[in-house]
Amino acid sequence: MAFSPEQIHKLASLAKLRVEEEAVEVISSQIDNIMQLIDQMEQADTSGITPLSHPQDPVLRLREDVPTQTDMRDEFMVLNEHSEAGLFMVPKVID
Amino acid sequence: MLDHSLTQIAKALRDGSISSVELTQLALDKADANARLNAFISLNPEQALTAAAAADAALKAGNDDPLCGIVTAHKDLFCTKDILTTCGSKILSNFISPYDATVIEKSNARHLVSIGKTNMDEFAMGSTTESSYYGATLNPWNTEHVPGGSSGGAAAVVAAGIVPVSTGTDTGGSVRQPAALCNLTGIKPTYGRVSRWGMVAFASSFDQAGVFANSAEDAAIMLEAICGYDEKDSTSIEKQEIDFKSDLNQNLEGMRVGLPKQFFNAELDAGIADTVMAAANELEKQGAVLVEVDLPNSALGIPCYYVLAPAEASSNLSRFDGVRYGFRAEEYTDLESMYVNTRSEGFGDEVKRRILVGTYALSSGYYDAYYIKAQKLRRLIANDFTTAFEHCDVILGPTTPHTAPKLGAVNNDPVSMYLEDIYTVTLNLAGLPGLSVPAGFDQNGLPIGMQLIGNYMQEAKILNVAHQFQQATDWHTQRPANIGGES
Amino acid sequence: MSQTKWEVVIGLEIHTQLSTKSKIFSRASTAYGAEANRQTTPVDIALPGVLPVMNKHAAELAIRFGLAVGAKINARSTFERKNYFYPDSPKAYQITQFEVPIVGEGELEIDTINGKKMIGITRAHLEEDAGKSIHGAMTGKTGIDLNRCGTPLIEIVSEPDMRSSAEAVAFLRKIHGIVRYIGISDGNMQEGSFRCDANISVRPFGQDEFGTRAEIKNINSFRFVEAAIEHEIERQIDLIEAGGTVVQETRLYDPDRDETRSMRSKEEAHDYRYFPDPDLPPMVIDEATIEAIRADLPELPEPRIARFISEFSLSEEDATLLMADRQSADFFETCNAKTTAKPAQVNNWIHSELSAHLNKENLSMADSKIDADALAGLLDRISDDTISGKIAKEVFAAMWAGEGSADDVILAKGLKQISDSGAIENIVKEILAKHPEQVEQYLAGEQKMIGFFVGQVMKASQGKANPKQANEILRKLLSS
Ligand SMILES: [Mg+2]
Ligand SMILES: [Zn+2]
């Protein structure tokens, strides 16, 4: 299957990436090649097989409901240049 | 001293022939002398020397830990306080973690002295270390070749004799493949053995930390240091016995070594096939029984892996959005352009490619055909191993189909690069332990590795086989020529 | 607009914060009102390398809800990632239960104008709350506070079984009552602990298939639910009748303008790419755990109302009112068991004197300064004629002010009722002697003057005379 430029742009927009117009062709052919490799999966008969999400099928461990947090706000805020008044700042969000 | 065994260095640290501070300075000097390898992203001499001084004090006080005062280096994917953790990416090029990864905490608790953070493919996506934002690492055996990846820096620093052991991570082969390409013993334990807390996630259900060393014995000692249950990781294995050394000296009498017929296929370089068979014969000579085993779906490991790993990665890497930490684009007009510009400028091509593939595999209308299909195939592949281990104790095969490629030879062709992982990814799909051991050299003098695969939690068994092999061979003691500085 | 031609179809998605001490996947505190970003851990900031660890109590509270509404509990449930970029979602995915939720199908009865009606519950799943966007503090920028991020939620999803805004409100109130009653959530809508999205569509009566629905997001007060739904119904009908078509979209209700508007930012590319969270294996709950939670459930409102009616002869209205929160119902039962007073009297005191004092100080029943035992002590003194009902209110106020038990207050203030007929007779004689004119009027046939005399007696005795006795003695002396 070949990827249309629209498909590439749609994927890129879901992933918040930009694909420049001049790169669309190269990227779609690369992804095409990868998908051809992936399509080899069709060779396997997987009917009746349960999907495997976690190696060895473990069960979730649950922890006790005890807060043990220490206040790390100051350490977090210095991780970027944009924070103000203890808040992470982004361009204005309009709903 | 730096290329001695851990046991020898530990002895030297105690008999006064060298201090940890001296050893650390030696390692730092050697790192400088080999700067052209570009194996480190960051060096932290001051912290290292402080830690070494603390190790010396502990040694003086009678600390009998075999790792106390030993120098090491961590892959730049483990979060470390006070020093950069970049994951080989521009998007984390300014990131200093406010917390330590569990692997780091455990290493520090053992008084291991880390001199720096090693180079890697960006977000561990690659098999050459060429996709690093910080440039490619060179193979110490031949600097026109890659060291493998993604833990290429971690392999190069041990191969060059800068440190005797290092940490890496293995999502699809990223410890075993560079170990093979750099003539090292590299082990990836059972998924869940080592806590993933503080490991920057690539593909969470595959990622597992491992170690590089000059021998199976050293690998066993180092691996014990980082394994263990961690309540901070919900996939960490709670009940685990951590003793990889006790069985090293068992003889191989009656050990059933399985040779998967699918691993000796047309893609495999003939020289490597011969080398691995020669190794198999050596094991047989020691009393092992060679049996053929069947891994019928192993050829589909690559397509399966290249659906699941990018899918998980596409989600794991979404947090790099420029909001709270890491790189943020200079230019943007609104939230959307802030996101898009940050991520488009912050990620390299291979990472973007995998994000797009993973996004596609999860998108509505394709999820069942790709993601669910791959998860079913993943179970078939795991089941293949379960069946194989009914007929053998360990599995032996090549680690890679080829020796180290030249710089630039494969990284422009994603699919052929992906196919280099053909013998390693199936273990990550199943969650099994595996290691690579030096087994010979090709006609160009480049190392050849062989892979030993164990059943779940049977690291001790594959290390035993590797150690016994190393008692009879000297491939693992070979060192590259033209290395700068003193050891 | 012809409302009569159109059938309205409404389904609700209700988000309820669970009352845990720590967050669902991190060890940060969930307390409300901390300074911005002070209740965050590396997990809540979504630093590289962090991992979620599930809070057991959040699972227990979700199961508690499921059992309370008689829904199926899934012994094995899964956690998935819902992927979307938004600044208040730091991982750019929300951990939620998509494939198999902890709570499966159930149903709930509501009261409608046409009588009782069953509303289907599709599911209730565990998930994490998002952070908060703070607008306006800085021009051109939005600030992100992640304190709320990771607070455990259950999302309760109904079947599209409601046919009017009134039914939707009734269902919402019912759920609100249950989550508070069984103690899994404070249900505080102002603080955002209880929020509702409504899926609304219209179709001509008689049509089987549903119309295209619009989703109204984040309705955060009961007052707005009805208005928002009514408004949306009107908008859709107007649109269709004008020849337009409803598009499937997310809309936001603006209570200031009383209108819903399209949320364009959430419109584009609605592909959440759900997949199992590789960091969280499936959650398996054993039968013993479920049974322990069941055993710990309080008697539920519905059967308890029925029992209050039959056992205590309360009216349905009174019983329902007591059930508005569990503390009131418990208070009533405890007090009633301790006192010789009639259940109706206990009920009256709770709804008059006690609730007036609580309201005045803005306290909930749990914070009442007079507990059920203390009130029982007071009511006993009315029953045994130690004090009158009127004096009892004075005693109550003193008890509320912390002056001790009913007996302490009665003793300290000398409020014991005068039941000695000789003493009362002396007072009555004095009063009659003081008011000859009024005695004349009474004797001339103005029976109501008796009230005046009783009042005077009570005044003279500072309220302590037994009014019944005073009345009897007055009539006896006046007729002699
Ligand atoms: Mg929803
Ligand atoms: Zn939700």
mmCIF file with all atom_site columns, C-alpha atoms in Angstrom, chain C residues 63 67 73-75 102 285-296:
data_model
loop_
_atom_site.group_PDB
_atom_site.id
_atom_site.type_symbol
_atom_site.label_atom_id
_atom_site.label_alt_id
_atom_site.label_comp_id
_atom_site.label_asym_id
_atom_site.label_entity_id
_atom_site.label_seq_id
_atom_site.pdbx_PDB_ins_code
_atom_site.Cartn_x
_atom_site.Cartn_y
_atom_site.Cartn_z
_atom_site.occupancy
_atom_site.B_iso_or_equiv
_atom_site.pdbx_formal_charge
_atom_site.auth_seq_id
_atom_site.auth_comp_id
_atom_site.auth_asym_id
_atom_site.auth_atom_id
_atom_site.pdbx_PDB_model_num
ATOM 1  C CA . ILE C 1 63  ? -15.943 -1.910  43.343 1.00 0.00 ? 63  ILE C CA 1
ATOM 2  C CA . LEU C 1 67  ? -21.809 -3.384  44.247 1.00 0.00 ? 67  LEU C CA 1
ATOM 3  C CA . ILE C 1 73  ? -17.752 -6.592  38.852 1.00 0.00 ? 73  ILE C CA 1
ATOM 4  C CA . ASN C 1 74  ? -15.122 -7.697  36.366 1.00 0.00 ? 74  ASN C CA 1
ATOM 5  C CA . ALA C 1 75  ? -12.619 -9.877  38.200 1.00 0.00 ? 75  ALA C CA 1
ATOM 6  C CA . ILE C 1 102 ? -13.734 -2.736  36.656 1.00 0.00 ? 102 ILE C CA 1
ATOM 7  C CA . ILE C 1 285 ? -9.584  -8.928  41.947 1.00 0.00 ? 285 ILE C CA 1
ATOM 8  C CA . ASP C 1 286 ? -10.357 -12.115 43.821 1.00 0.00 ? 286 ASP C CA 1
ATOM 9  C CA . GLU C 1 287 ? -13.789 -13.156 45.033 1.00 0.00 ? 287 GLU C CA 1
ATOM 10 C CA . ALA C 1 288 ? -12.809 -12.763 48.704 1.00 0.00 ? 288 ALA C CA 1
ATOM 11 C CA . THR C 1 289 ? -11.892 -9.111  48.181 1.00 0.00 ? 289 THR C CA 1
ATOM 12 C CA . ILE C 1 290 ? -15.185 -8.435  46.447 1.00 0.00 ? 290 ILE C CA 1
ATOM 13 C CA . GLU C 1 291 ? -17.120 -10.176 49.231 1.00 0.00 ? 291 GLU C CA 1
ATOM 14 C CA . ALA C 1 292 ? -15.266 -8.217  51.898 1.00 0.00 ? 292 ALA C CA 1
ATOM 15 C CA . ILE C 1 293 ? -16.202 -4.970  50.171 1.00 0.00 ? 293 ILE C CA 1
ATOM 16 C CA . ARG C 1 294 ? -19.793 -6.161  49.872 1.00 0.00 ? 294 ARG C CA 1
ATOM 17 C CA . ALA C 1 295 ? -19.924 -7.000  53.570 1.00 0.00 ? 295 ALA C CA 1
ATOM 18 C CA . ASP C 1 296 ? -18.652 -3.528  54.362 1.00 0.00 ? 296 ASP C CA 1
#
